[in-house]
Amino acid sequence: MTTAAAYALSTPDGRFEKTSIERRELGPHDVLIDIKYAGICHSDIHTARNEWHRTSYPCVPGHEIAGIVAGVGTAVTRHKVGDRVGVGCMVDSCGKCGSCLAGEEQYCTGGGAMTYNTRVSEEFQPGGTTYGGYSTQVVVTENFVLAIPEGIGLDVAAPLLCAGITLYSPLRHWNAGPGKQVAIIGMGGLGHVGVKIAAALGAEVTVLSQTLGKQEDGRRFGAQHYYATSDEQTFKDLRGRFDLIINTVSANLPIDNYMRLLNLDGTLVILGLPDKPLSVQPFTLANFRRSLAGSMIGGIAQTQEMLNFCAEHGIGADIEVISADGIDAAYERVLASDVRYRFVIDAATM
C-alpha cells in the first residue's frame, strides 16, 4: 500500500482537514502518480456538501489531476517514470459495453468508476470508496492516465482534465468550426475554456453573460461578440443567430428564451446542472427544427485529443493557485463567482 497525504471532508457542513489515505499496491497495469496540481471543480462542491444526496464520507474530491509518474506496474506500456500525466473524471470502466467499445467510457453502462466518491472493491481502493486529487499521490489503471504534452504547464493543464474536455467534447460533436456561429452561456471555470477552444476551432464565438463585466477577458480569449443577458434587447437582437449554444451555468435559466436564439437545426447543449427541471415549449423546439441536448465529459481517446489540441494552440485554463489550507475559502469564492477562472491546489502544500 501507498500512504498519501490528503484533504478530506467528514460531514457536509464541515471543513476540510488534513488526513492520510491509502492507495492500492501497484498492479501490473497500474501507474503511481505524484500529484502536482489539482483543480477545483464546481461538482467538487456539490459532492463535498452532499447536494446531490449520494456522498460517502470521508470525501476526498478532485478530478482535475496533473502530476508526474512515480512508478509503473510490470505490464505498463503507455507511461514511464518521469512522464507528465493527468487524470480526469474517470479511473475505470467495464471496457465491454457498447459505450466503452465506442470509446465513450464516460457513458459506461457496465460499472465504471469515477475518480472520487464511487463505491468500489477494497482491492481497487482501500476503504471501498475512490478518493480524488486533493492528495499527494494516486494509483490509476494505465488506460485512464493521460499524457500531458510538453507545450502546456501542469498547473494550467489540470483544469483541462474536466473543464477542458467538458467543453471540447460537445464542440467537436456538434461540429463547431469555420462558418459556425457558437454561443457560450456563462464565462466561468467552464465557459472561459470553452471560448478559447471554440475560437481555436475556427468558430465565430459569442459570450452570453449576465453582465458585461468580463467582456475584456472574453475578447482576449477569442470571442468576437459579448452580450449581457440581463438586457432584454439581447434576446431580440440575437434571435435565430446561432448554430450551437453551450450552456455552462447551473442556474435555472429561461431556456425558451435561449432556444429562440438558435437558427435552423441549431442545438442548445446543457452542461451546467441546475437543481430544478428545465422547461421548454414544444413549439420552440418544433420551430426551426431546434434541438435541446446534454453532454458529459469525453472518452479517454478524445480527452487525449483535447490535451494535444490545447497544447498545439497554447490553450490552458486561467488559474489562481492556492495552498491546500485554502480549500474552504476557495469554495466560498467559487460560489460567489469570485475567481478568474479556476482555482488550482498546489499539492506540495499538502
Coordinates of C-alpha atoms in Angstrom, one line a residue:
M1 CA 0.0 0.0 0.0
T2 CA 1.0 3.6 -0.5
T3 CA 0.0 6.2 2.1
A4 CA -0.7 9.7 0.7
A5 CA -1.5 13.0 2.4
A6 CA -4.9 14.3 1.6
Y7 CA -7.5 16.9 2.5
A8 CA -10.9 15.4 3.3
L9 CA -14.4 16.5 4.4
S10 CA -16.1 14.3 7.1
T11 CA -19.5 16.0 7.0
P12 CA -21.5 18.0 4.5
D13 CA -21.2 21.2 6.6
G14 CA -17.7 20.6 7.9
R15 CA -14.3 22.0 6.9
F16 CA -11.5 20.3 5.0
E17 CA -8.9 18.7 7.3
K18 CA -5.6 17.2 6.5
T19 CA -5.5 13.4 6.8
S20 CA -3.8 10.4 5.3
I21 CA -5.3 7.8 2.9
E22 CA -4.2 4.5 1.5
R23 CA -3.7 3.9 -2.2
R24 CA -3.7 0.4 -3.5
E25 CA -0.5 -1.5 -4.2
L26 CA 0.6 -1.2 -7.9
G27 CA -0.9 -3.9 -10.0
P28 CA 0.7 -5.0 -13.4
H29 CA -1.3 -2.3 -15.3
D30 CA -1.2 0.4 -12.7
V31 CA 0.5 3.8 -12.6
L32 CA 1.5 5.6 -9.4
I33 CA 1.4 9.4 -9.9
D34 CA 2.9 12.1 -7.7
I35 CA 0.2 14.8 -7.9
K36 CA 1.5 18.3 -8.5
Y37 CA -1.7 20.2 -9.1
A38 CA -5.5 19.5 -8.6
G39 CA -8.2 21.8 -9.9
I40 CA -11.3 22.7 -8.0
C41 CA -14.5 22.0 -10.0
H42 CA -18.0 23.1 -9.0
S43 CA -19.0 19.5 -8.9
D44 CA -16.4 19.0 -6.1
I45 CA -18.5 21.4 -4.1
H46 CA -21.8 19.7 -4.9
T47 CA -20.4 16.4 -3.9
A48 CA -18.4 17.5 -0.8
R49 CA -21.6 19.2 0.5
N50 CA -23.8 16.3 -0.4
E51 CA -26.0 18.5 -2.6
W52 CA -26.6 15.5 -5.0
H53 CA -27.5 13.3 -2.0
R54 CA -25.1 10.5 -2.7
T55 CA -21.8 11.4 -1.0
S56 CA -19.8 8.9 1.1
Y57 CA -17.6 10.3 3.9
P58 CA -14.8 10.9 4.4
C59 CA -14.8 12.6 0.9
V60 CA -11.6 13.5 -0.9
P61 CA -12.7 15.3 -4.1
G62 CA -10.7 16.3 -7.1
H63 CA -10.9 15.0 -10.7
E64 CA -8.6 17.6 -12.4
I65 CA -5.2 16.0 -11.6
A66 CA -1.8 16.8 -13.1
G67 CA 1.4 15.2 -12.0
I68 CA 4.5 13.1 -12.7
V69 CA 4.7 9.3 -12.9
A70 CA 6.4 7.9 -9.9
G71 CA 6.0 4.2 -10.5
V72 CA 4.6 1.7 -13.0
G73 CA 3.4 -1.8 -12.9
T74 CA 5.2 -4.6 -14.7
A75 CA 2.9 -4.7 -17.7
V76 CA 2.5 -0.9 -18.2
T77 CA 3.5 0.2 -21.8
R78 CA 1.9 3.6 -22.2
H79 CA 3.7 5.5 -19.5
K80 CA 7.1 5.6 -17.7
V81 CA 8.6 7.1 -14.6
G82 CA 9.1 10.8 -15.1
D83 CA 6.3 11.3 -17.6
R84 CA 3.9 14.3 -17.3
V85 CA 0.4 12.9 -16.9
G86 CA -3.1 13.7 -16.0
V87 CA -6.2 12.0 -14.6
G88 CA -9.7 13.3 -15.2
C89 CA -13.2 12.3 -14.0
M90 CA -12.8 8.5 -14.6
V91 CA -10.5 5.9 -13.3
D92 CA -12.1 2.8 -14.7
S93 CA -14.8 1.4 -16.8
C94 CA -16.1 -2.1 -17.8
G95 CA -14.4 -2.0 -21.2
K96 CA -17.1 -4.3 -22.6
C97 CA -20.4 -2.4 -23.0
G98 CA -21.3 -0.6 -26.2
S99 CA -20.2 2.8 -24.9
C100 CA -16.8 1.6 -23.8
L101 CA -16.3 -0.2 -27.1
A102 CA -17.2 3.0 -28.9
G103 CA -14.5 5.0 -26.9
E104 CA -17.2 6.7 -24.9
E105 CA -16.2 5.4 -21.5
Q106 CA -17.9 8.3 -19.8
Y107 CA -21.3 6.6 -20.6
C108 CA -20.2 3.2 -19.4
T109 CA -23.2 1.0 -18.5
G110 CA -21.3 -1.9 -17.1
G111 CA -19.8 -0.4 -13.9
G112 CA -17.4 2.4 -14.4
A113 CA -15.6 4.1 -11.5
M114 CA -15.4 7.9 -11.2
T115 CA -12.2 9.4 -9.7
Y116 CA -13.8 10.1 -6.4
N117 CA -16.9 9.1 -4.4
T118 CA -17.6 5.8 -6.2
R119 CA -18.1 2.6 -4.3
V120 CA -15.5 0.0 -5.3
S121 CA -13.8 -3.1 -4.1
E122 CA -11.3 -2.9 -1.3
E123 CA -8.7 -4.3 -3.8
F124 CA -9.4 -1.4 -6.1
Q125 CA -9.3 1.3 -3.4
P126 CA -8.6 0.6 0.3
G127 CA -11.7 1.9 2.2
G128 CA -14.1 0.9 -0.6
T129 CA -14.6 4.4 -2.0
T130 CA -12.5 6.2 -4.6
Y131 CA -10.6 9.2 -3.3
G132 CA -9.7 12.1 -5.6
G133 CA -6.9 14.5 -6.4
Y134 CA -6.9 16.6 -3.2
S135 CA -4.0 14.4 -2.2
T136 CA -0.3 13.9 -2.9
Q137 CA -0.5 10.6 -4.8
V138 CA -2.9 8.4 -6.8
V139 CA -2.8 5.0 -8.4
V140 CA -4.7 4.7 -11.7
T141 CA -5.0 1.9 -14.3
E142 CA -2.8 3.0 -17.2
N143 CA -5.7 3.1 -19.7
F144 CA -7.1 6.1 -17.7
V145 CA -3.9 8.1 -17.4
L146 CA -3.5 10.9 -20.0
A147 CA -0.2 12.2 -21.4
I148 CA 0.2 16.0 -20.8
P149 CA 2.2 17.4 -23.7
E150 CA 5.3 19.5 -23.0
G151 CA 3.7 22.6 -24.6
I152 CA 1.4 23.2 -21.6
G153 CA 2.2 23.7 -17.9
L154 CA 0.9 21.2 -15.4
D155 CA -0.8 23.9 -13.4
V156 CA -2.9 25.3 -16.3
A157 CA -3.4 21.8 -17.7
A158 CA -5.1 20.4 -14.6
P159 CA -8.5 22.1 -15.2
L160 CA -8.5 20.8 -18.7
L161 CA -9.0 17.3 -17.4
C162 CA -12.6 18.2 -16.6
A163 CA -13.4 21.7 -17.7
G164 CA -11.5 21.3 -21.0
I165 CA -12.9 18.0 -22.1
T166 CA -16.4 19.0 -20.9
L167 CA -16.4 21.8 -23.5
Y168 CA -14.2 20.2 -26.2
S169 CA -16.5 17.1 -26.5
P170 CA -19.7 18.9 -27.4
L171 CA -17.9 21.5 -29.5
R172 CA -16.5 18.6 -31.6
H173 CA -19.6 16.5 -31.6
W174 CA -21.7 19.4 -32.9
N175 CA -19.0 20.4 -35.4
A176 CA -18.0 23.8 -34.2
G177 CA -15.6 25.3 -36.7
P178 CA -15.3 27.8 -39.6
G179 CA -18.6 29.1 -40.7
K180 CA -20.4 28.2 -37.5
Q181 CA -22.0 30.6 -35.0
V182 CA -21.3 29.4 -31.5
A183 CA -22.5 31.0 -28.2
I184 CA -21.2 30.2 -24.8
I185 CA -23.6 30.9 -21.9
G186 CA -21.5 31.9 -18.9
M187 CA -17.8 32.7 -18.7
G188 CA -16.7 31.0 -15.5
G189 CA -14.5 28.0 -15.0
L190 CA -16.1 26.0 -17.8
G191 CA -17.1 28.9 -20.1
H192 CA -13.8 30.6 -20.4
V193 CA -12.1 27.4 -21.6
G194 CA -15.0 26.9 -24.0
V195 CA -14.5 30.3 -25.5
K196 CA -10.8 29.5 -26.1
I197 CA -11.4 26.1 -27.6
A198 CA -14.3 27.3 -29.8
A199 CA -12.2 30.2 -31.2
A200 CA -9.3 27.9 -31.8
L201 CA -11.6 25.5 -33.8
G202 CA -12.4 28.5 -36.0
A203 CA -16.0 29.2 -35.0
E204 CA -17.4 32.7 -34.6
V205 CA -17.8 32.9 -30.8
T206 CA -20.3 34.9 -28.8
V207 CA -20.4 35.1 -25.0
L208 CA -23.8 35.4 -23.3
S209 CA -23.1 36.5 -19.8
Q210 CA -25.3 38.1 -17.1
T211 CA -23.3 41.4 -17.3
L212 CA -20.5 42.9 -19.4
G213 CA -18.1 42.7 -16.5
K214 CA -15.9 40.1 -18.2
Q215 CA -16.1 41.4 -21.7
E216 CA -12.5 42.4 -22.0
D217 CA -11.4 38.9 -20.9
G218 CA -13.9 37.3 -23.3
R219 CA -12.5 39.1 -26.3
R220 CA -8.9 38.3 -25.1
F221 CA -9.9 34.6 -25.1
G222 CA -11.2 34.8 -28.6
A223 CA -14.8 35.8 -28.5
Q224 CA -15.8 38.2 -31.3
H225 CA -19.1 39.2 -29.6
Y226 CA -20.2 39.7 -26.0
Y227 CA -23.7 40.3 -24.8
A228 CA -25.4 40.9 -21.4
T229 CA -28.4 38.6 -20.9
S230 CA -29.7 40.9 -18.2
D231 CA -30.6 43.2 -21.1
E232 CA -33.8 42.1 -22.7
Q233 CA -32.8 43.6 -26.0
T234 CA -30.1 40.9 -26.3
F235 CA -32.8 38.2 -26.9
K236 CA -34.4 40.3 -29.6
D237 CA -31.1 41.2 -31.4
L238 CA -29.8 37.7 -31.4
R239 CA -32.9 35.7 -32.3
G240 CA -32.2 33.0 -34.8
R241 CA -28.4 33.7 -34.8
F242 CA -26.7 30.5 -33.6
D243 CA -25.9 27.1 -34.8
L244 CA -24.8 25.9 -31.4
I245 CA -25.3 27.2 -27.9
I246 CA -23.4 25.7 -25.0
N247 CA -24.9 26.4 -21.5
T248 CA -22.2 26.1 -18.8
V249 CA -24.1 27.6 -15.9
S250 CA -26.0 25.8 -13.2
A251 CA -28.7 28.5 -12.8
N252 CA -32.3 27.8 -13.6
L253 CA -32.4 29.8 -16.9
P254 CA -35.4 30.6 -19.0
I255 CA -34.4 28.0 -21.6
D256 CA -37.1 29.0 -24.1
N257 CA -35.6 32.4 -24.4
Y258 CA -32.2 30.9 -25.3
M259 CA -33.7 28.3 -27.6
R260 CA -35.1 31.1 -29.7
L261 CA -31.6 32.3 -30.4
L262 CA -31.0 29.1 -32.4
N263 CA -31.3 29.1 -36.2
L264 CA -32.4 26.2 -38.4
D265 CA -31.3 22.8 -37.0
G266 CA -29.5 24.6 -34.1
T267 CA -28.8 22.8 -30.9
L268 CA -28.6 24.1 -27.3
V269 CA -26.4 21.8 -25.2
I270 CA -26.8 21.6 -21.4
L271 CA -23.5 21.2 -19.4
G272 CA -24.4 23.1 -16.2
L273 CA -26.8 21.1 -14.0
P274 CA -29.5 23.2 -12.3
D275 CA -31.4 22.0 -9.2
K276 CA -34.8 22.2 -10.9
P277 CA -36.2 20.6 -14.1
L278 CA -35.9 22.6 -17.3
S279 CA -39.0 23.9 -19.0
V280 CA -39.3 24.4 -22.8
Q281 CA -42.3 24.9 -25.0
P282 CA -42.7 22.2 -27.6
F283 CA -43.4 24.8 -30.3
T284 CA -40.0 26.4 -29.6
L285 CA -38.4 23.0 -30.5
A286 CA -40.5 22.3 -33.5
N287 CA -39.9 25.8 -35.0
F288 CA -36.7 25.7 -37.0
R289 CA -36.2 22.0 -36.1
R290 CA -34.2 23.0 -33.0
S291 CA -32.7 20.5 -30.5
L292 CA -32.1 20.5 -26.8
A293 CA -29.3 18.2 -25.7
G294 CA -26.9 17.3 -22.9
S295 CA -23.3 16.3 -22.7
M296 CA -20.9 15.0 -20.2
I297 CA -17.1 14.7 -20.4
G298 CA -15.4 12.9 -23.3
G299 CA -13.9 9.4 -23.6
I300 CA -10.2 8.8 -22.9
A301 CA -9.1 9.0 -26.5
Q302 CA -11.0 12.3 -27.0
T303 CA -9.5 13.6 -23.8
Q304 CA -6.1 12.9 -25.1
E305 CA -7.0 14.6 -28.4
M306 CA -8.2 17.6 -26.4
L307 CA -4.9 17.9 -24.5
N308 CA -2.9 17.7 -27.7
F309 CA -5.1 20.3 -29.3
C310 CA -4.8 22.7 -26.4
A311 CA -1.0 22.3 -26.3
E312 CA -0.8 22.9 -30.1
H313 CA -2.9 26.1 -29.7
G314 CA -1.4 27.3 -26.4
I315 CA -4.7 26.9 -24.5
G316 CA -4.7 26.4 -20.7
A317 CA -7.1 27.5 -18.0
D318 CA -6.7 30.9 -16.4
I319 CA -6.0 29.9 -12.8
E320 CA -5.3 31.1 -9.3
V321 CA -3.0 28.7 -7.4
I322 CA -3.9 28.1 -3.8
S323 CA -2.4 26.2 -0.9
A324 CA -4.3 23.2 0.5
D325 CA -5.3 25.0 3.6
G326 CA -7.3 27.5 1.5
I327 CA -9.8 25.0 0.0
D328 CA -12.7 26.1 2.2
A329 CA -12.2 29.7 1.3
A330 CA -11.8 28.8 -2.4
Y331 CA -15.2 27.0 -2.3
E332 CA -16.9 30.1 -0.9
R333 CA -15.3 32.3 -3.5
V334 CA -16.4 29.9 -6.3
L335 CA -20.0 30.2 -5.0
A336 CA -19.6 34.0 -5.0
S337 CA -18.2 33.9 -8.6
D338 CA -15.0 35.4 -7.2
V339 CA -12.4 33.7 -9.3
R340 CA -10.9 34.2 -12.7
Y341 CA -11.3 31.5 -13.6
R342 CA -10.3 28.3 -11.9
F343 CA -8.7 27.5 -8.5
V344 CA -5.8 25.0 -8.6
I345 CA -4.4 23.4 -5.5
D346 CA -0.6 23.1 -5.2
A347 CA -0.2 19.6 -3.9
A348 CA 3.2 20.5 -2.5
T349 CA 1.3 22.3 0.3
M350 CA -0.3 19.1 1.5

